[in-house]
Protein backbone atom coordinates (compact mmCIF):
# COMPACT_ATOMS: atom_id res chain seq x y z
CA UNK A 1 0.00 0.00 0.00
CA UNK A 2 1.43 3.34 -0.96
CA UNK A 3 1.76 6.18 1.51
CA UNK A 4 -0.79 8.16 -0.45
CA UNK A 5 -3.47 5.49 -0.02
CA UNK A 6 -2.61 5.12 3.68
CA UNK A 7 -2.96 8.83 4.33
CA UNK A 8 -6.19 8.98 2.30
CA UNK A 9 -7.67 6.22 4.50
CA UNK A 10 -6.44 7.96 7.65
CA UNK A 11 -7.94 11.29 6.66
CA UNK A 12 -11.22 9.62 5.66
CA UNK A 13 -11.49 8.10 9.14
CA UNK A 14 -10.58 11.36 10.83
CA UNK A 15 -13.15 13.17 8.70
CA UNK A 16 -15.84 10.58 9.57
CA UNK A 17 -14.96 10.80 13.26
CA UNK A 18 -15.24 14.59 13.22
CA UNK A 19 -18.57 14.48 11.33
CA UNK A 20 -20.03 11.98 13.79
CA UNK A 21 -18.77 13.93 16.82
CA UNK A 22 -20.23 17.12 15.40
CA UNK A 23 -23.56 15.34 14.77
CA UNK A 24 -23.68 13.96 18.35
CA UNK A 25 -22.88 17.27 20.05
CA UNK A 26 -25.25 19.17 17.81
CA UNK A 27 -28.19 16.85 18.49
CA UNK A 28 -30.71 18.76 20.56
CA UNK A 29 -31.59 17.43 23.97
CA UNK A 30 -34.48 19.00 25.86
CA UNK A 31 -33.62 17.43 29.23
CA UNK A 32 -37.05 15.86 29.70
CA UNK A 33 -36.15 12.23 29.07
CA UNK A 34 -37.09 10.00 32.00
CA UNK A 35 -36.65 6.37 32.78
CA UNK A 36 -40.00 4.71 33.40
CA UNK A 37 -40.00 2.17 36.21
CA UNK A 38 -42.36 -0.79 36.12
CA UNK A 39 -44.00 -1.92 39.41
CA UNK A 40 -41.53 -4.84 39.46
CA UNK A 41 -38.60 -2.38 39.19
CA UNK A 42 -39.97 -0.41 42.13
CA UNK A 43 -40.41 -3.67 44.02
CA UNK A 44 -36.80 -4.54 43.38
CA UNK A 45 -35.80 -1.18 44.82
CA UNK A 46 -37.80 -1.94 47.98
CA UNK A 47 -36.17 -5.39 48.14
CA UNK A 48 -32.79 -3.64 48.09
CA UNK A 49 -33.72 -0.83 50.48
CA UNK A 50 -35.17 -3.21 53.08
CA UNK A 51 -32.24 -5.54 52.56
CA UNK A 52 -34.35 -8.70 52.21
CA UNK A 53 -31.27 -10.35 50.72
CA UNK A 54 -29.46 -10.14 54.06
CA UNK A 55 -31.65 -13.01 55.29
CA UNK A 56 -33.11 -14.50 52.10
CA UNK A 57 -31.55 -15.99 48.99
CA UNK A 58 -32.32 -15.63 45.29
CA UNK A 59 -31.10 -18.68 43.39
CA UNK A 60 -29.24 -19.75 46.52
CA UNK A 61 -27.34 -16.46 46.89
CA UNK A 62 -27.87 -14.26 49.92
CA UNK A 63 -28.20 -14.62 53.67
CA UNK A 64 -29.22 -17.92 55.22
CA UNK A 65 -31.38 -16.86 58.15
CA UNK A 66 -34.59 -17.17 56.11
CA UNK A 67 -35.57 -19.38 53.16
CA UNK A 68 -34.83 -18.92 49.43
CA UNK A 69 -37.53 -16.67 47.95
CA UNK A 70 -36.91 -17.21 44.22
CA UNK A 71 -40.09 -19.26 43.76
CA UNK A 72 -42.04 -18.14 46.82
CA UNK A 73 -44.64 -16.42 44.63
CA UNK A 74 -45.81 -19.60 42.91
CA UNK A 75 -45.24 -21.95 45.84
CA UNK A 76 -47.02 -19.97 48.59
CA UNK A 77 -49.01 -17.22 46.87
CA UNK A 78 -49.68 -13.55 47.54
CA UNK A 79 -51.68 -13.84 50.79
CA UNK A 80 -48.90 -15.83 52.46
CA UNK A 81 -46.24 -13.30 51.44
CA UNK A 82 -48.39 -10.34 52.53
CA UNK A 83 -48.94 -11.94 55.93
CA UNK A 84 -45.19 -12.28 56.49
CA UNK A 85 -44.56 -8.68 55.39
CA UNK A 86 -47.29 -7.25 57.61
CA UNK A 87 -46.81 -9.34 60.72
CA UNK A 88 -43.21 -10.54 60.60
CA UNK A 89 -42.08 -13.38 62.88
CA UNK A 90 -39.85 -13.71 65.91
CA UNK A 91 -36.87 -13.42 63.59
CA UNK A 92 -38.14 -11.51 60.57
CA UNK A 93 -39.10 -7.89 61.24
CA UNK A 94 -42.59 -6.68 60.25
CA UNK A 95 -41.99 -4.18 57.47
CA UNK A 96 -44.25 -1.14 57.65
CA UNK A 97 -44.99 -1.07 53.92
CA UNK A 98 -48.02 0.67 52.43
CA UNK A 99 -50.36 -1.08 49.97
CA UNK A 100 -48.53 0.28 46.92
CA UNK A 101 -45.18 -0.92 48.20
CA UNK A 102 -46.59 -4.37 49.02
CA UNK A 103 -48.03 -4.75 45.52
CA UNK A 104 -44.75 -3.56 43.96
CA UNK A 105 -42.81 -6.07 46.04
CA UNK A 106 -45.26 -8.78 44.97
CA UNK A 107 -44.76 -7.76 41.33
CA UNK A 108 -41.01 -8.13 41.82
CA UNK A 109 -41.35 -11.54 43.46
CA UNK A 110 -43.68 -12.60 40.62
CA UNK A 111 -41.18 -11.49 37.97
CA UNK A 112 -38.37 -13.25 39.84
CA UNK A 113 -40.45 -16.43 40.02
CA UNK A 114 -40.96 -16.33 36.26
CA UNK A 115 -37.20 -16.45 35.61
CA UNK A 116 -36.78 -20.10 36.60
CA UNK A 117 -36.72 -22.70 39.35
CA UNK A 118 -34.21 -22.44 42.17
CA UNK A 119 -34.02 -25.77 43.92
CA UNK A 120 -30.52 -27.10 43.29
CA UNK A 121 -31.09 -29.84 45.88
CA UNK A 122 -33.89 -31.23 43.69
CA UNK A 123 -31.78 -31.31 40.53
CA UNK A 124 -30.10 -34.49 39.37
CA UNK A 125 -26.49 -34.00 38.29
CA UNK A 126 -25.44 -36.53 35.64
CA UNK A 127 -21.98 -38.14 35.33
CA UNK A 128 -21.16 -35.81 32.41
CA UNK A 129 -22.02 -32.66 34.38
CA UNK A 130 -25.37 -32.02 32.73
CA UNK A 131 -28.38 -31.35 34.94
CA UNK A 132 -31.88 -32.85 34.92
CA UNK A 133 -34.98 -31.90 36.86
C1 LIG B 1 -33.68 -10.29 59.71
C2 LIG B 1 -33.80 -11.26 58.68
C3 LIG B 1 -34.89 -11.11 57.66
C4 LIG B 1 -35.12 -10.06 56.81
C5 LIG B 1 -34.35 -8.75 56.71
C6 LIG B 1 -36.24 -10.44 55.99
N1 LIG B 1 -36.69 -11.68 56.33
FE1 LIG B 1 -38.24 -12.70 55.48
N2 LIG B 1 -37.95 -14.23 56.77
C7 LIG B 1 -36.92 -14.33 57.69
C8 LIG B 1 -37.00 -15.61 58.34
C9 LIG B 1 -36.06 -16.12 59.42
C10 LIG B 1 -38.12 -16.28 57.78
C11 LIG B 1 -38.66 -17.68 58.13
C12 LIG B 1 -39.71 -17.57 59.18
C13 LIG B 1 -39.10 -17.55 60.53
O1 LIG B 1 -38.34 -18.47 60.85
O2 LIG B 1 -39.32 -16.59 61.26
C14 LIG B 1 -38.69 -15.39 56.80
C15 LIG B 1 -39.78 -15.70 56.02
C16 LIG B 1 -40.22 -14.95 54.95
C17 LIG B 1 -41.29 -15.34 54.06
C18 LIG B 1 -42.08 -16.63 54.11
C19 LIG B 1 -41.22 -17.73 53.48
C20 LIG B 1 -41.88 -19.10 53.46
O3 LIG B 1 -41.22 -20.03 52.94
O4 LIG B 1 -43.00 -19.26 53.92
C21 LIG B 1 -41.42 -14.33 53.14
C22 LIG B 1 -42.38 -14.28 51.96
C23 LIG B 1 -40.44 -13.33 53.48
N3 LIG B 1 -39.72 -13.73 54.57
C24 LIG B 1 -40.25 -12.16 52.75
C25 LIG B 1 -39.33 -11.18 53.08
C26 LIG B 1 -39.18 -9.94 52.34
C27 LIG B 1 -39.93 -9.58 51.07
C28 LIG B 1 -38.21 -9.22 52.98
C29 LIG B 1 -37.76 -7.82 52.67
C30 LIG B 1 -38.78 -6.80 52.63
C31 LIG B 1 -37.76 -10.02 54.11
N4 LIG B 1 -38.46 -11.19 54.14
C32 LIG B 1 -36.77 -9.64 54.99
C33 LIG B 1 -35.98 -13.37 57.97
C34 LIG B 1 -35.89 -12.13 57.34
Short mmCIF file of N, CA and C in Angstrom, two decimals, residues 7-117:
data_model
loop_
_atom_site.label_atom_id
_atom_site.label_comp_id
_atom_site.label_asym_id
_atom_site.label_seq_id
_atom_site.Cartn_x
_atom_site.Cartn_y
_atom_site.Cartn_z
N UNK A 7 -2.54 7.54 3.76
CA UNK A 7 -2.96 8.83 4.33
C UNK A 7 -4.38 9.18 3.89
N UNK A 8 -4.80 8.73 2.71
CA UNK A 8 -6.19 8.98 2.30
C UNK A 8 -7.15 8.26 3.25
N UNK A 9 -6.83 6.98 3.57
CA UNK A 9 -7.67 6.22 4.50
C UNK A 9 -7.71 6.90 5.86
N UNK A 10 -6.51 7.30 6.35
CA UNK A 10 -6.44 7.96 7.65
C UNK A 10 -7.30 9.21 7.68
N UNK A 11 -7.17 10.04 6.65
CA UNK A 11 -7.94 11.29 6.66
C UNK A 11 -9.44 11.04 6.50
N UNK A 12 -9.79 9.96 5.78
CA UNK A 12 -11.22 9.62 5.66
C UNK A 12 -11.78 9.28 7.04
N UNK A 13 -11.01 8.47 7.80
CA UNK A 13 -11.49 8.10 9.14
C UNK A 13 -11.57 9.32 10.06
N UNK A 14 -10.56 10.16 9.99
CA UNK A 14 -10.58 11.36 10.83
C UNK A 14 -11.78 12.24 10.47
N UNK A 15 -12.02 12.37 9.16
CA UNK A 15 -13.15 13.17 8.70
C UNK A 15 -14.47 12.58 9.21
N UNK A 16 -14.61 11.23 9.10
CA UNK A 16 -15.84 10.58 9.57
C UNK A 16 -16.03 10.76 11.08
N UNK A 17 -14.90 10.62 11.81
CA UNK A 17 -14.96 10.80 13.26
C UNK A 17 -15.44 12.21 13.63
N UNK A 18 -14.87 13.20 12.93
CA UNK A 18 -15.24 14.59 13.22
C UNK A 18 -16.72 14.84 12.87
N UNK A 19 -17.17 14.30 11.73
CA UNK A 19 -18.57 14.48 11.33
C UNK A 19 -19.49 13.89 12.38
N UNK A 20 -19.16 12.66 12.82
CA UNK A 20 -20.03 11.98 13.79
C UNK A 20 -20.03 12.72 15.13
N UNK A 21 -18.84 13.19 15.56
CA UNK A 21 -18.77 13.93 16.82
C UNK A 21 -19.61 15.20 16.73
N UNK A 22 -19.47 15.89 15.60
CA UNK A 22 -20.23 17.12 15.40
C UNK A 22 -21.74 16.82 15.47
N UNK A 23 -22.14 15.74 14.79
CA UNK A 23 -23.56 15.34 14.77
C UNK A 23 -24.05 15.05 16.19
N UNK A 24 -23.25 14.32 16.99
CA UNK A 24 -23.68 13.96 18.35
C UNK A 24 -23.82 15.18 19.25
N UNK A 25 -22.83 16.09 19.16
CA UNK A 25 -22.88 17.27 20.05
C UNK A 25 -23.93 18.27 19.61
N UNK A 26 -24.29 18.21 18.34
CA UNK A 26 -25.25 19.17 17.81
C UNK A 26 -26.68 18.74 18.11
N UNK A 27 -26.86 17.42 18.28
CA UNK A 27 -28.19 16.85 18.49
C UNK A 27 -28.86 17.54 19.68
N UNK A 28 -30.09 18.01 19.46
CA UNK A 28 -30.71 18.76 20.56
C UNK A 28 -31.25 17.80 21.62
N UNK A 29 -31.11 18.21 22.85
CA UNK A 29 -31.59 17.43 23.97
C UNK A 29 -32.38 18.36 24.88
N UNK A 30 -33.66 18.07 25.09
CA UNK A 30 -34.48 19.00 25.86
C UNK A 30 -34.48 18.71 27.36
N UNK A 31 -33.76 17.69 27.80
CA UNK A 31 -33.62 17.43 29.23
C UNK A 31 -34.85 16.85 29.88
N UNK A 32 -35.82 16.37 29.08
CA UNK A 32 -37.05 15.86 29.70
C UNK A 32 -37.12 14.33 29.69
N UNK A 33 -36.10 13.69 29.15
CA UNK A 33 -36.15 12.23 29.07
C UNK A 33 -36.16 11.62 30.48
N UNK A 34 -37.04 10.66 30.69
CA UNK A 34 -37.09 10.00 32.00
C UNK A 34 -37.06 8.50 31.80
N UNK A 35 -36.64 7.82 32.83
CA UNK A 35 -36.65 6.37 32.78
C UNK A 35 -37.93 5.91 33.47
N UNK A 36 -38.75 5.14 32.76
CA UNK A 36 -40.00 4.71 33.40
C UNK A 36 -39.75 3.39 34.14
N UNK A 37 -40.20 3.35 35.37
CA UNK A 37 -40.00 2.17 36.21
C UNK A 37 -41.28 1.36 36.24
N UNK A 38 -41.19 0.07 36.01
CA UNK A 38 -42.36 -0.79 36.12
C UNK A 38 -42.58 -1.08 37.61
N UNK A 39 -43.78 -1.57 38.00
CA UNK A 39 -44.00 -1.92 39.41
C UNK A 39 -42.94 -2.91 39.91
N UNK A 40 -42.54 -3.85 39.04
CA UNK A 40 -41.53 -4.84 39.46
C UNK A 40 -40.19 -4.16 39.73
N UNK A 41 -39.84 -3.13 38.95
CA UNK A 41 -38.60 -2.38 39.19
C UNK A 41 -38.65 -1.69 40.54
N UNK A 42 -39.82 -1.10 40.84
CA UNK A 42 -39.97 -0.41 42.13
C UNK A 42 -39.87 -1.43 43.26
N UNK A 43 -40.48 -2.60 43.02
CA UNK A 43 -40.41 -3.67 44.02
C UNK A 43 -38.99 -4.11 44.27
N UNK A 44 -38.20 -4.14 43.22
CA UNK A 44 -36.80 -4.54 43.38
C UNK A 44 -36.06 -3.51 44.23
N UNK A 45 -36.42 -2.24 44.02
CA UNK A 45 -35.80 -1.18 44.82
C UNK A 45 -36.13 -1.37 46.31
N UNK A 46 -37.40 -1.71 46.58
CA UNK A 46 -37.80 -1.94 47.98
C UNK A 46 -37.04 -3.14 48.55
N UNK A 47 -36.93 -4.19 47.75
CA UNK A 47 -36.17 -5.39 48.14
C UNK A 47 -34.75 -4.99 48.56
N UNK A 48 -34.16 -4.08 47.79
CA UNK A 48 -32.79 -3.64 48.09
C UNK A 48 -32.75 -2.72 49.30
N UNK A 49 -33.72 -1.78 49.37
CA UNK A 49 -33.72 -0.83 50.48
C UNK A 49 -33.95 -1.52 51.82
N UNK A 50 -34.86 -2.51 51.82
CA UNK A 50 -35.17 -3.21 53.08
C UNK A 50 -34.19 -4.35 53.35
N UNK A 51 -33.31 -4.55 52.40
CA UNK A 51 -32.24 -5.54 52.56
C UNK A 51 -32.76 -6.96 52.82
N UNK A 52 -33.79 -7.35 52.09
CA UNK A 52 -34.35 -8.70 52.21
C UNK A 52 -33.25 -9.75 51.97
N UNK A 53 -32.32 -9.41 51.09
CA UNK A 53 -31.27 -10.35 50.72
C UNK A 53 -30.29 -10.65 51.85
N UNK A 54 -30.34 -9.86 52.93
CA UNK A 54 -29.46 -10.14 54.06
C UNK A 54 -29.86 -11.45 54.72
N UNK A 55 -31.16 -11.78 54.66
CA UNK A 55 -31.65 -13.01 55.29
C UNK A 55 -32.16 -14.03 54.29
N UNK A 56 -32.52 -13.60 53.10
CA UNK A 56 -33.11 -14.50 52.10
C UNK A 56 -32.19 -14.65 50.90
N UNK A 57 -32.34 -15.77 50.18
CA UNK A 57 -31.55 -15.99 48.99
C UNK A 57 -32.41 -15.88 47.73
N UNK A 58 -31.75 -15.55 46.63
CA UNK A 58 -32.32 -15.63 45.29
C UNK A 58 -31.39 -16.56 44.53
N UNK A 59 -31.92 -17.64 44.02
CA UNK A 59 -31.10 -18.68 43.39
C UNK A 59 -29.94 -19.09 44.30
N UNK A 60 -30.25 -19.24 45.58
CA UNK A 60 -29.24 -19.75 46.52
C UNK A 60 -28.23 -18.71 46.98
N UNK A 61 -28.31 -17.48 46.48
CA UNK A 61 -27.34 -16.46 46.89
C UNK A 61 -27.99 -15.46 47.83
N UNK A 62 -27.35 -15.21 48.95
CA UNK A 62 -27.87 -14.26 49.92
C UNK A 62 -27.64 -14.78 51.32
N UNK A 63 -28.34 -14.18 52.29
CA UNK A 63 -28.20 -14.62 53.67
C UNK A 63 -28.97 -15.91 53.91
N UNK A 64 -28.61 -16.61 54.97
CA UNK A 64 -29.22 -17.92 55.22
C UNK A 64 -30.08 -17.99 56.47
N UNK A 65 -30.51 -16.83 56.98
CA UNK A 65 -31.38 -16.86 58.15
C UNK A 65 -32.79 -17.30 57.74
N UNK A 66 -33.27 -16.81 56.61
CA UNK A 66 -34.59 -17.17 56.11
C UNK A 66 -34.47 -18.04 54.86
N UNK A 67 -35.61 -18.51 54.33
CA UNK A 67 -35.57 -19.38 53.16
C UNK A 67 -35.32 -18.65 51.83
N UNK A 68 -34.99 -19.44 50.80
CA UNK A 68 -34.83 -18.92 49.43
C UNK A 68 -36.18 -18.43 48.94
N UNK A 69 -36.24 -17.23 48.38
CA UNK A 69 -37.53 -16.67 47.95
C UNK A 69 -37.70 -16.62 46.43
N UNK A 70 -36.82 -17.27 45.68
CA UNK A 70 -36.91 -17.21 44.22
C UNK A 70 -38.29 -17.63 43.72
N UNK A 71 -38.81 -18.73 44.25
CA UNK A 71 -40.09 -19.26 43.76
C UNK A 71 -41.20 -19.16 44.79
N UNK A 72 -41.03 -18.26 45.75
CA UNK A 72 -42.04 -18.14 46.82
C UNK A 72 -43.40 -17.72 46.24
N UNK A 73 -43.37 -16.92 45.18
CA UNK A 73 -44.64 -16.42 44.63
C UNK A 73 -45.53 -17.56 44.15
N UNK A 74 -44.98 -18.51 43.42
CA UNK A 74 -45.81 -19.60 42.91
C UNK A 74 -46.03 -20.69 43.96
N UNK A 75 -45.07 -20.86 44.89
CA UNK A 75 -45.24 -21.95 45.84
C UNK A 75 -46.17 -21.59 47.00
N UNK A 76 -46.18 -20.33 47.43
CA UNK A 76 -47.02 -19.97 48.59
C UNK A 76 -48.13 -18.98 48.27
N UNK A 77 -47.96 -18.17 47.26
CA UNK A 77 -49.01 -17.22 46.87
C UNK A 77 -48.95 -15.88 47.59
N UNK A 78 -49.75 -14.94 47.07
CA UNK A 78 -49.68 -13.55 47.54
C UNK A 78 -50.09 -13.37 49.00
N UNK A 79 -51.17 -14.05 49.42
CA UNK A 79 -51.68 -13.84 50.79
C UNK A 79 -50.63 -14.24 51.82
N UNK A 80 -49.94 -15.34 51.56
CA UNK A 80 -48.90 -15.83 52.46
C UNK A 80 -47.77 -14.80 52.59
N UNK A 81 -47.34 -14.28 51.45
CA UNK A 81 -46.24 -13.30 51.44
C UNK A 81 -46.67 -12.03 52.17
N UNK A 82 -47.89 -11.56 51.86
CA UNK A 82 -48.39 -10.34 52.53
C UNK A 82 -48.41 -10.52 54.03
N UNK A 83 -48.85 -11.68 54.49
CA UNK A 83 -48.94 -11.94 55.93
C UNK A 83 -47.57 -11.82 56.58
N UNK A 84 -46.54 -12.37 55.93
CA UNK A 84 -45.19 -12.28 56.49
C UNK A 84 -44.72 -10.83 56.52
N UNK A 85 -45.03 -10.08 55.45
CA UNK A 85 -44.56 -8.68 55.39
C UNK A 85 -45.25 -7.83 56.45
N UNK A 86 -46.55 -8.08 56.67
CA UNK A 86 -47.29 -7.25 57.61
C UNK A 86 -47.02 -7.61 59.06
N UNK A 87 -46.92 -8.92 59.32
CA UNK A 87 -46.81 -9.34 60.72
C UNK A 87 -45.39 -9.70 61.16
N UNK A 88 -44.54 -10.10 60.22
CA UNK A 88 -43.21 -10.54 60.60
C UNK A 88 -43.27 -11.81 61.42
N UNK A 89 -42.13 -12.21 61.97
CA UNK A 89 -42.08 -13.38 62.88
C UNK A 89 -41.15 -13.01 64.02
N UNK A 90 -40.81 -13.98 64.84
CA UNK A 90 -39.85 -13.71 65.91
C UNK A 90 -38.52 -13.22 65.34
N UNK A 91 -38.18 -13.75 64.18
CA UNK A 91 -36.87 -13.42 63.59
C UNK A 91 -36.99 -12.33 62.52
N UNK A 92 -37.99 -12.49 61.66
CA UNK A 92 -38.14 -11.51 60.57
C UNK A 92 -38.92 -10.29 61.05
N UNK A 93 -38.37 -9.10 60.80
CA UNK A 93 -39.10 -7.89 61.24
C UNK A 93 -40.37 -7.68 60.41
N UNK A 94 -41.38 -7.05 61.01
CA UNK A 94 -42.59 -6.68 60.25
C UNK A 94 -42.23 -5.38 59.54
N UNK A 95 -42.35 -5.38 58.22
CA UNK A 95 -41.99 -4.18 57.47
C UNK A 95 -43.22 -3.30 57.33
N UNK A 96 -43.11 -2.05 57.75
CA UNK A 96 -44.25 -1.14 57.65
C UNK A 96 -44.35 -0.62 56.23
N UNK A 97 -44.87 -1.45 55.33
CA UNK A 97 -44.99 -1.07 53.92
C UNK A 97 -46.44 -0.67 53.65
N UNK A 98 -46.64 0.33 52.79
CA UNK A 98 -48.02 0.67 52.43
C UNK A 98 -48.49 -0.26 51.30
N UNK A 99 -49.78 -0.15 50.94
CA UNK A 99 -50.36 -1.08 49.97
C UNK A 99 -49.64 -1.06 48.63
N UNK A 100 -49.25 0.16 48.20
CA UNK A 100 -48.53 0.28 46.92
C UNK A 100 -47.21 -0.48 46.97
N UNK A 101 -46.49 -0.27 48.07
CA UNK A 101 -45.18 -0.92 48.20
C UNK A 101 -45.33 -2.44 48.24
N UNK A 102 -46.36 -2.91 48.94
CA UNK A 102 -46.59 -4.37 49.02
C UNK A 102 -46.86 -4.92 47.62
N UNK A 103 -47.72 -4.21 46.85
CA UNK A 103 -48.03 -4.75 45.52
C UNK A 103 -46.82 -4.66 44.59
N UNK A 104 -45.96 -3.65 44.78
CA UNK A 104 -44.75 -3.56 43.96
C UNK A 104 -43.78 -4.69 44.31
N UNK A 105 -43.67 -4.97 45.61
CA UNK A 105 -42.81 -6.07 46.04
C UNK A 105 -43.33 -7.41 45.51
N UNK A 106 -44.66 -7.56 45.52
CA UNK A 106 -45.26 -8.78 44.97
C UNK A 106 -44.99 -8.89 43.47
N UNK A 107 -45.05 -7.75 42.77
CA UNK A 107 -44.76 -7.76 41.33
C UNK A 107 -43.32 -8.19 41.09
N UNK A 108 -42.42 -7.74 41.96
CA UNK A 108 -41.01 -8.13 41.82
C UNK A 108 -40.84 -9.63 42.08
N UNK A 109 -41.47 -10.11 43.16
CA UNK A 109 -41.35 -11.54 43.46
C UNK A 109 -41.96 -12.39 42.35
N UNK A 110 -43.04 -11.88 41.74
CA UNK A 110 -43.68 -12.60 40.62
C UNK A 110 -42.73 -12.65 39.42
N UNK A 111 -42.09 -11.52 39.12
CA UNK A 111 -41.18 -11.49 37.97
C UNK A 111 -39.96 -12.37 38.23
N UNK A 112 -39.52 -12.40 39.48
CA UNK A 112 -38.37 -13.25 39.84
C UNK A 112 -38.75 -14.72 39.69
N UNK A 113 -39.96 -15.05 40.10
CA UNK A 113 -40.45 -16.43 40.02
C UNK A 113 -40.49 -16.90 38.57
N UNK A 114 -40.83 -15.96 37.67
CA UNK A 114 -40.96 -16.33 36.26
C UNK A 114 -39.62 -16.60 35.59
N UNK A 115 -38.51 -16.28 36.25
CA UNK A 115 -37.20 -16.45 35.61
C UNK A 115 -36.69 -17.89 35.67
N UNK A 116 -37.25 -18.72 36.54
CA UNK A 116 -36.78 -20.10 36.60
C UNK A 116 -37.04 -20.75 37.94
N UNK A 117 -36.51 -21.95 38.10
CA UNK A 117 -36.72 -22.70 39.35
C UNK A 117 -35.40 -22.80 40.10
#
